Coordinates of C-alpha atoms (C1' of nucleotides) in Angstrom, one line a residue:
Chain A
M1 CA 133.6 72.8 83.2
E2 CA 137.2 72.4 82.5
T3 CA 136.9 74.8 79.5
N4 CA 135.1 77.7 80.7
E5 CA 135.0 77.2 84.7
R6 CA 131.4 77.7 84.9
K7 CA 131.0 81.2 83.6
N8 CA 130.0 81.3 80.0
D9 CA 126.6 79.2 80.4
R10 CA 123.8 81.2 78.8
R11 CA 121.4 80.2 81.5
V12 CA 123.8 82.1 84.1
K13 CA 124.0 85.4 81.8
Y14 CA 120.4 85.2 81.4
T15 CA 119.6 85.0 84.9
K16 CA 122.1 87.8 86.1
A17 CA 120.9 90.5 83.6
A18 CA 117.3 89.9 84.4
L19 CA 118.2 90.4 88.1
K20 CA 120.5 93.3 87.6
Q21 CA 117.8 95.0 85.2
S22 CA 115.0 94.4 87.5
L23 CA 117.0 96.0 90.4
L24 CA 117.6 99.2 88.8
E25 CA 114.2 99.5 87.4
Q26 CA 113.1 99.1 91.2
M27 CA 115.9 101.6 92.6
R28 CA 114.1 104.7 90.5
D29 CA 110.9 103.9 93.5
R30 CA 113.1 103.4 96.6
P31 CA 116.3 103.1 98.1
I32 CA 118.2 99.4 98.2
E33 CA 117.5 99.2 101.6
K34 CA 113.7 98.7 101.1
L35 CA 113.9 96.4 98.2
T36 CA 113.0 92.9 98.6
V37 CA 114.9 89.8 97.0
K38 CA 111.0 88.5 96.4
D39 CA 110.1 91.5 94.5
I40 CA 113.3 91.7 92.7
C41 CA 113.1 88.2 91.4
E42 CA 109.4 88.8 90.6
R43 CA 109.6 91.5 88.2
A44 CA 112.7 89.6 86.9
D45 CA 110.5 86.4 86.5
I46 CA 113.5 84.6 88.3
N47 CA 112.9 81.8 91.2
R48 CA 113.7 83.1 94.5
G49 CA 115.9 80.4 95.3
T50 CA 118.0 81.3 92.3
F51 CA 118.9 84.6 93.4
Y52 CA 120.7 83.2 96.3
A53 CA 122.3 81.3 94.1
H54 CA 124.3 84.4 93.1
Y55 CA 123.9 86.8 95.3
S56 CA 123.4 87.0 99.0
D57 CA 121.1 90.1 99.0
P58 CA 120.4 92.9 97.0
R59 CA 123.0 95.1 98.4
D60 CA 125.4 92.5 97.1
L61 CA 123.6 92.5 93.6
L62 CA 124.0 96.2 93.3
S63 CA 127.9 96.3 94.6
Q64 CA 128.3 93.7 91.7
I65 CA 127.1 96.3 89.4
E66 CA 128.7 99.1 90.8
E67 CA 132.0 96.9 90.5
E68 CA 131.8 96.6 87.2
L69 CA 131.2 100.4 86.1
M70 CA 134.0 101.0 88.4
S71 CA 136.3 98.9 86.3
E72 CA 135.1 100.3 83.1
I73 CA 135.9 103.8 84.6
L74 CA 138.9 103.1 85.7
K75 CA 140.1 101.6 82.5
S76 CA 139.0 104.6 80.7
V77 CA 140.8 107.3 83.4
E78 CA 144.0 105.3 82.8
R79 CA 146.0 107.4 80.3
S80 CA 144.8 110.7 82.1
L81 CA 145.9 109.2 85.6
Q82 CA 149.5 108.6 84.0
I83 CA 149.9 112.0 82.1
G84 CA 148.8 113.6 85.2
D85 CA 146.5 116.0 84.0
I86 CA 143.7 116.8 86.5
S87 CA 141.1 118.8 83.8
L88 CA 141.4 115.8 81.5
L89 CA 141.0 113.1 84.2
L90 CA 137.7 115.1 85.3
A91 CA 136.4 115.0 81.7
D92 CA 137.4 111.1 81.4
I93 CA 135.1 110.6 84.4
F94 CA 132.5 112.6 83.0
E95 CA 132.9 110.7 79.7
S96 CA 132.4 107.5 81.4
I97 CA 129.6 108.7 83.4
E98 CA 127.9 110.0 80.0
K99 CA 128.5 106.6 78.5
N100 CA 126.9 104.6 80.7
R101 CA 123.8 107.1 80.8
D102 CA 121.1 104.6 81.6
L103 CA 123.1 103.1 84.6
C104 CA 124.1 106.1 86.2
S105 CA 120.9 107.8 86.0
V106 CA 119.9 105.2 88.7
L107 CA 123.0 105.2 90.6
F108 CA 123.4 108.8 90.9
S109 CA 119.6 109.7 91.5
E110 CA 117.4 110.3 94.4
Y111 CA 117.6 106.6 95.7
G112 CA 120.9 105.9 94.2
D113 CA 124.5 105.1 96.2
K114 CA 125.9 108.1 97.1
A115 CA 129.1 106.2 98.7
F116 CA 129.7 104.9 95.3
L117 CA 129.9 108.3 93.4
K118 CA 132.3 109.3 95.9
R119 CA 134.7 106.6 95.5
V120 CA 134.1 107.5 91.7
I121 CA 135.1 111.2 92.4
F122 CA 137.8 110.2 95.1
I123 CA 139.7 108.3 91.9
A124 CA 141.2 111.7 91.4
R125 CA 142.2 112.8 94.9
D126 CA 145.5 111.7 95.2
Q127 CA 146.5 113.4 92.2
S128 CA 144.9 116.6 92.9
I129 CA 146.2 116.8 96.2
A130 CA 149.7 116.5 94.8
E131 CA 149.1 119.2 91.8
W132 CA 147.7 121.8 94.6
K133 CA 150.9 121.1 96.3
R134 CA 153.3 122.4 93.6
I135 CA 150.8 125.3 93.1
I136 CA 150.2 125.9 97.1
P137 CA 153.6 125.3 98.4
G138 CA 152.8 126.9 101.7
A139 CA 149.6 124.7 102.3
K140 CA 149.7 121.7 104.7
R141 CA 148.6 118.4 103.8
E142 CA 145.8 118.3 106.0
Q143 CA 144.4 121.2 104.7
L144 CA 144.7 120.1 101.1
E145 CA 142.7 116.9 102.3
M146 CA 140.3 119.3 103.9
L147 CA 140.2 121.0 100.6
Y148 CA 139.7 118.1 98.3
M149 CA 136.9 117.0 100.5
F150 CA 134.8 120.2 100.2
Y151 CA 135.4 120.3 96.2
A152 CA 134.7 116.5 95.6
N153 CA 131.2 116.7 97.6
G154 CA 130.6 119.8 95.6
C155 CA 131.3 117.8 92.4
I156 CA 129.3 114.9 93.5
A157 CA 126.6 117.2 93.7
I158 CA 127.4 119.0 90.4
I159 CA 126.9 115.7 88.9
E160 CA 123.9 114.4 90.3
N161 CA 122.2 117.4 89.3
W162 CA 123.9 116.8 85.7
V163 CA 122.5 113.3 85.4
Q164 CA 119.1 114.2 87.0
N165 CA 118.5 116.9 84.7
G166 CA 119.6 114.9 81.6
M167 CA 122.8 115.5 81.1
K168 CA 122.2 118.6 78.9
E169 CA 125.7 120.0 79.4
S170 CA 128.8 118.3 77.9
P171 CA 131.6 116.8 79.8
K172 CA 134.1 119.8 78.9
E173 CA 131.5 122.4 80.2
L174 CA 131.5 120.8 83.6
T175 CA 134.9 120.3 83.5
T176 CA 135.4 124.2 83.1
F177 CA 132.8 125.1 85.3
I178 CA 134.3 123.1 88.4
E179 CA 137.6 124.4 87.6
K180 CA 136.4 128.0 87.8
I181 CA 135.0 127.3 90.8
S182 CA 137.4 125.7 92.5
T183 CA 140.6 128.0 91.5
N184 CA 139.0 131.4 91.8
G185 CA 135.7 130.7 93.7
L186 CA 133.0 132.9 93.5
L187 CA 135.1 136.0 92.0
A188 CA 135.5 133.8 89.0
F189 CA 131.9 134.4 88.0
Q190 CA 132.3 138.2 87.8
Chain B
M1 CA 93.1 115.5 130.3
E2 CA 91.5 119.5 130.4
T3 CA 94.5 121.0 131.9
N4 CA 97.4 119.4 130.3
E5 CA 96.2 118.1 127.0
R6 CA 97.6 114.6 127.5
K7 CA 101.1 115.9 127.4
N8 CA 102.8 116.2 130.3
D9 CA 102.5 112.9 131.7
R10 CA 105.5 111.8 133.2
R11 CA 105.2 108.2 132.1
V12 CA 105.1 109.5 128.5
K13 CA 108.1 111.6 128.8
Y14 CA 110.1 108.7 130.1
T15 CA 108.9 106.4 127.3
K16 CA 109.8 108.8 124.5
A17 CA 112.9 109.8 126.1
A18 CA 114.0 106.0 126.3
L19 CA 112.9 105.5 123.1
K20 CA 115.2 108.3 121.4
Q21 CA 118.5 107.4 123.5
S22 CA 118.0 104.0 122.1
L23 CA 117.5 105.0 118.5
L24 CA 120.6 107.3 118.6
E25 CA 122.8 104.4 120.5
Q26 CA 121.9 102.1 117.5
M27 CA 122.3 104.6 114.9
R28 CA 126.2 104.9 115.8
D29 CA 126.3 100.9 114.4
R30 CA 123.6 101.1 111.3
P31 CA 121.8 103.2 109.4
I32 CA 117.9 103.8 110.2
E33 CA 116.9 101.4 107.4
K34 CA 118.4 98.8 109.3
L35 CA 117.1 99.6 113.0
T36 CA 114.2 97.8 113.8
V37 CA 111.5 98.4 116.4
K38 CA 111.7 95.4 118.2
D39 CA 115.7 96.0 118.9
I40 CA 115.2 99.9 119.7
C41 CA 112.2 98.7 122.4
E42 CA 114.2 95.8 123.5
R43 CA 117.0 98.3 124.1
A44 CA 115.0 101.1 125.7
D45 CA 113.5 98.3 128.3
I46 CA 109.9 99.3 126.3
N47 CA 107.0 97.2 125.7
R48 CA 106.8 97.1 121.8
G49 CA 103.4 98.0 121.4
T50 CA 104.1 101.2 123.6
F51 CA 106.4 102.2 120.4
Y52 CA 103.2 102.1 118.0
A53 CA 101.5 104.4 120.7
H54 CA 103.8 107.4 120.0
Y55 CA 105.7 106.5 116.5
S56 CA 104.9 104.8 113.3
D57 CA 108.2 103.7 112.6
P58 CA 111.8 103.9 113.6
R59 CA 112.0 106.8 110.8
D60 CA 109.0 108.8 112.6
L61 CA 110.8 108.8 115.6
L62 CA 114.2 109.7 114.2
S63 CA 111.9 112.5 112.3
Q64 CA 110.7 113.9 115.4
I65 CA 114.2 114.1 117.0
E66 CA 115.3 116.2 113.8
E67 CA 112.1 118.2 114.0
E68 CA 113.3 119.5 117.7
L69 CA 116.7 120.3 116.8
M70 CA 115.7 121.8 113.8
S71 CA 113.1 124.3 115.6
E72 CA 116.0 125.0 117.9
I73 CA 118.5 126.1 115.3
L74 CA 115.7 128.3 113.5
K75 CA 115.5 130.0 116.6
S76 CA 119.4 130.8 117.4
V77 CA 119.8 131.9 113.8
E78 CA 116.6 134.0 113.6
R79 CA 118.5 137.3 114.7
S80 CA 121.3 136.6 112.1
L81 CA 118.8 136.1 109.3
Q82 CA 117.2 139.4 110.0
I83 CA 120.4 141.1 109.6
G84 CA 121.1 139.5 106.4
D85 CA 124.9 138.7 107.2
I86 CA 126.0 135.4 105.7
S87 CA 129.1 134.9 107.7
L88 CA 126.8 135.7 111.1
L89 CA 124.6 133.0 109.8
L90 CA 126.9 130.1 109.4
A91 CA 128.6 130.9 112.4
D92 CA 125.2 130.6 114.2
I93 CA 124.8 127.4 112.5
F94 CA 128.2 125.8 113.7
E95 CA 127.2 127.2 117.5
S96 CA 124.1 125.0 117.6
I97 CA 125.5 122.2 116.2
E98 CA 128.2 122.6 118.6
K99 CA 125.7 123.0 121.5
N100 CA 124.0 119.7 120.5
R101 CA 127.2 118.3 120.6
D102 CA 125.6 114.7 121.5
L103 CA 122.9 114.8 119.1
C104 CA 124.9 116.1 116.3
S105 CA 127.4 113.5 116.7
V106 CA 125.0 110.8 115.8
L107 CA 123.1 112.8 113.1
F108 CA 125.9 113.8 110.9
S109 CA 127.9 110.8 111.4
E110 CA 128.7 107.7 109.2
Y111 CA 124.9 106.6 109.3
G112 CA 123.7 109.7 110.1
D113 CA 121.0 111.4 107.7
K114 CA 122.5 113.4 105.2
A115 CA 119.1 115.0 103.9
F116 CA 118.7 116.5 107.4
L117 CA 122.3 118.6 106.9
K118 CA 121.2 119.2 103.8
R119 CA 118.2 121.0 105.3
V120 CA 120.3 123.0 107.9
I121 CA 122.6 123.8 105.6
F122 CA 120.1 125.0 102.6
I123 CA 118.8 127.8 105.6
A124 CA 121.2 130.0 104.6
R125 CA 120.5 129.5 100.4
D126 CA 117.9 132.5 99.8
Q127 CA 120.3 134.8 101.8
S128 CA 123.7 133.3 100.1
I129 CA 122.0 133.6 96.9
A130 CA 120.5 137.2 97.1
E131 CA 124.1 138.6 98.4
W132 CA 126.2 136.8 95.4
K133 CA 123.5 138.7 93.2
R134 CA 124.7 141.9 94.7
I135 CA 128.4 141.1 94.1
I136 CA 128.0 139.3 91.0
P137 CA 125.3 141.4 89.2
G138 CA 126.2 139.6 86.0
A139 CA 125.2 136.0 86.9
K140 CA 122.2 134.5 86.2
R141 CA 119.9 133.0 89.0
E142 CA 120.3 129.4 87.8
Q143 CA 123.9 129.6 87.5
L144 CA 124.1 131.3 91.5
E145 CA 121.7 128.3 92.5
M146 CA 124.3 125.7 91.1
L147 CA 126.7 127.3 92.7
Y148 CA 125.1 127.3 95.9
M149 CA 124.6 123.6 95.6
F150 CA 128.1 123.2 94.9
Y151 CA 129.2 125.3 98.2
A152 CA 126.4 123.7 100.1
N153 CA 127.4 120.4 99.7
G154 CA 131.3 121.4 100.4
C155 CA 129.9 122.7 103.7
I156 CA 128.2 119.4 104.4
A157 CA 131.6 117.4 104.0
I158 CA 133.0 119.9 106.5
I159 CA 130.7 119.7 108.7
E160 CA 130.6 116.1 108.9
N161 CA 134.4 115.4 109.0
W162 CA 134.5 118.4 111.8
V163 CA 131.7 116.5 114.0
Q164 CA 133.4 113.2 113.6
N165 CA 136.8 114.3 114.5
G166 CA 135.6 115.8 117.9
M167 CA 134.9 119.5 116.8
K168 CA 138.3 120.4 117.7
E169 CA 138.1 123.9 115.8
S170 CA 135.7 126.8 116.7
P171 CA 132.6 128.1 114.4
K172 CA 134.6 130.8 114.0
E173 CA 137.4 129.1 112.3
L174 CA 135.1 127.0 110.3
T175 CA 132.9 130.1 109.0
T176 CA 136.6 131.8 108.0
F177 CA 137.7 128.4 106.1
I178 CA 134.6 128.5 104.3
E179 CA 134.4 132.1 103.4
K180 CA 138.1 131.8 102.2
I181 CA 137.4 128.9 99.9
S182 CA 133.9 129.8 98.4
T183 CA 135.2 133.6 97.7
N184 CA 138.4 133.3 96.5
G185 CA 139.1 129.4 95.7
L186 CA 142.2 127.7 96.0
L187 CA 144.2 130.7 95.3
A188 CA 143.3 131.9 98.9
F189 CA 145.3 129.1 100.5
Q190 CA 148.5 130.7 98.5
Chain C
dC1 C1' 95.5 109.9 150.2
dC2 C1' 91.9 108.4 147.3
dG3 C1' 90.2 107.3 142.7
dC4 C1' 89.3 107.9 138.0
dG5 C1' 91.5 108.5 134.1
dT6 C1' 95.5 107.2 131.0
dT7 C1' 99.5 105.0 129.8
dA8 C1' 102.4 100.7 129.8
dA9 C1' 102.9 95.9 129.8
dG10 C1' 101.7 91.3 128.2
dA11 C1' 100.3 87.8 125.1
dA12 C1' 98.5 86.5 121.2
dC13 C1' 97.2 86.9 116.4
dA14 C1' 97.9 86.9 111.4
dC15 C1' 101.1 88.6 107.9
dG16 C1' 104.9 88.9 104.7
dG17 C1' 109.5 88.4 103.6
dT18 C1' 114.1 85.1 104.7
dG19 C1' 117.4 81.8 103.8
dT20 C1' 117.8 77.2 103.0
dT21 C1' 116.6 72.4 101.7
dG22 C1' 115.6 68.4 98.5
dA23 C1' 113.3 66.9 94.6
dT24 C1' 112.1 67.9 89.7
dT25 C1' 112.5 69.8 85.2
dA26 C1' 115.0 72.3 81.5
dT27 C1' 118.9 73.7 79.1
dT28 C1' 123.4 73.7 77.5
dC29 C1' 127.8 72.3 76.1
dA30 C1' 131.1 68.9 74.0
Chain D
dT1 C1' 122.7 62.6 72.4
dG2 C1' 124.4 62.4 77.1
dA3 C1' 126.2 63.9 81.1
dA4 C1' 126.6 68.1 83.6
dT5 C1' 124.7 72.0 85.4
dA6 C1' 121.2 75.2 86.2
dA7 C1' 116.7 76.8 87.0
dT8 C1' 112.3 75.6 89.1
dC9 C1' 109.0 74.2 92.6
dA10 C1' 107.1 73.4 97.1
dA11 C1' 108.1 73.4 101.8
dC12 C1' 110.1 74.5 106.2
dA13 C1' 111.3 77.2 110.4
dC14 C1' 112.5 81.6 111.4
dC15 C1' 112.2 86.5 112.4
dG16 C1' 109.9 91.4 112.3
dT17 C1' 105.7 93.5 111.8
dG18 C1' 101.5 96.3 113.1
dT19 C1' 97.4 95.4 115.5
dT20 C1' 94.2 94.0 119.0
dC21 C1' 92.4 92.7 123.8
dT22 C1' 93.3 92.1 129.0
dT23 C1' 95.4 93.4 132.8
dA24 C1' 98.6 96.0 135.8
dA25 C1' 100.9 99.9 137.1
dC26 C1' 101.0 104.7 137.4
dG27 C1' 99.8 109.7 137.8
dC28 C1' 97.2 113.8 138.3
dG29 C1' 93.8 116.6 140.9
dG30 C1' 90.7 117.1 144.1

DNA sequence: CCGCGTTAAGAACACGGTGTTGATTATTCA
DNA sequence: TGAATAATCAACACCGTGTTCTTAACGCGG
């Protein structure tokens, strides 16, 4: 208790891991709102009461999984954020997703969490808007925010498609594709 | 029974209208998955058993509301679909949304139905891809589909933002904005 | 305006998931 | 090994579900 602050107990680790895996398995079949604590625990072979010792509900469990992934992504884009290169930043994000393939193939699938993917893409928001402001000095801030929303949601769709089709393209290819669309539009594909 | 085919009974009309209104009111507070038949009926002051005489669950009720709106939208874009003008088609869709302001301000809001808005935007899919194919003969079909996905999701975000901020811009303005982004990209805003 | 047919209301039911409790067993860490 | 901690187990009241049956109200057509 004094040394480990009740965190490193193997029993706790096992329980949490089993519950997480069970949740992710079930999310392949239905959205988080339709999952029951009962089902998650049965598949994990964990007592239902134990679930409530760690999480308040399935959504809480999912949130903790997401926060773990988010901090990992944030760590791996740290450098690009400081450098201030958007294409580097985008590529970093794609690589993080690729590294967490198993997890992301659930989180960004049919019954995944669109709001979370949105948060991930919005990591690049301030920087993108700032860079655009330099390129297009005439544009108003509000207009640039609208543009970011447009492109961000396009990106999200591309990522969802990418993940669901087995991530065949490389992060580099995706970055190039998205940069082409955003800077030059359809005409870039002539 | 013979004449009206059990459809025009005022009691039925009232019940359905009350349930629909109640559902839409509740959808301002939480997503469809969190709504209960009990709550919907209590707010509508309709017996819970009566609900099941018309709908199987809240999702079914929502679907019927959506189908009504969809067929209205389809009717009003009919002409543009035949003419084959994408900007006309887009403007028509925006006008339909504007006409159904009250309904759409719920359906396309925080707890709305993203899948439905996607269906609405995808009305323009085949036509857009066909037109792009003329403009950009070199592009592959798969690439154009990817492009449509990208732009469609951008559009969806624009619409959500538009509806949630009180629909201040006109359908024409929106159409122009989207056309600018899609054909020329960021550079169009210099 | 009446009466037949339809619809809504109301009460009751079993069912299943929830969230919590207290007692017991098992495991871990030092 | 022994004290601390975690997991199990059984039980609980609670709540929403979906269905059934009876009764009351309503509306439509004649």
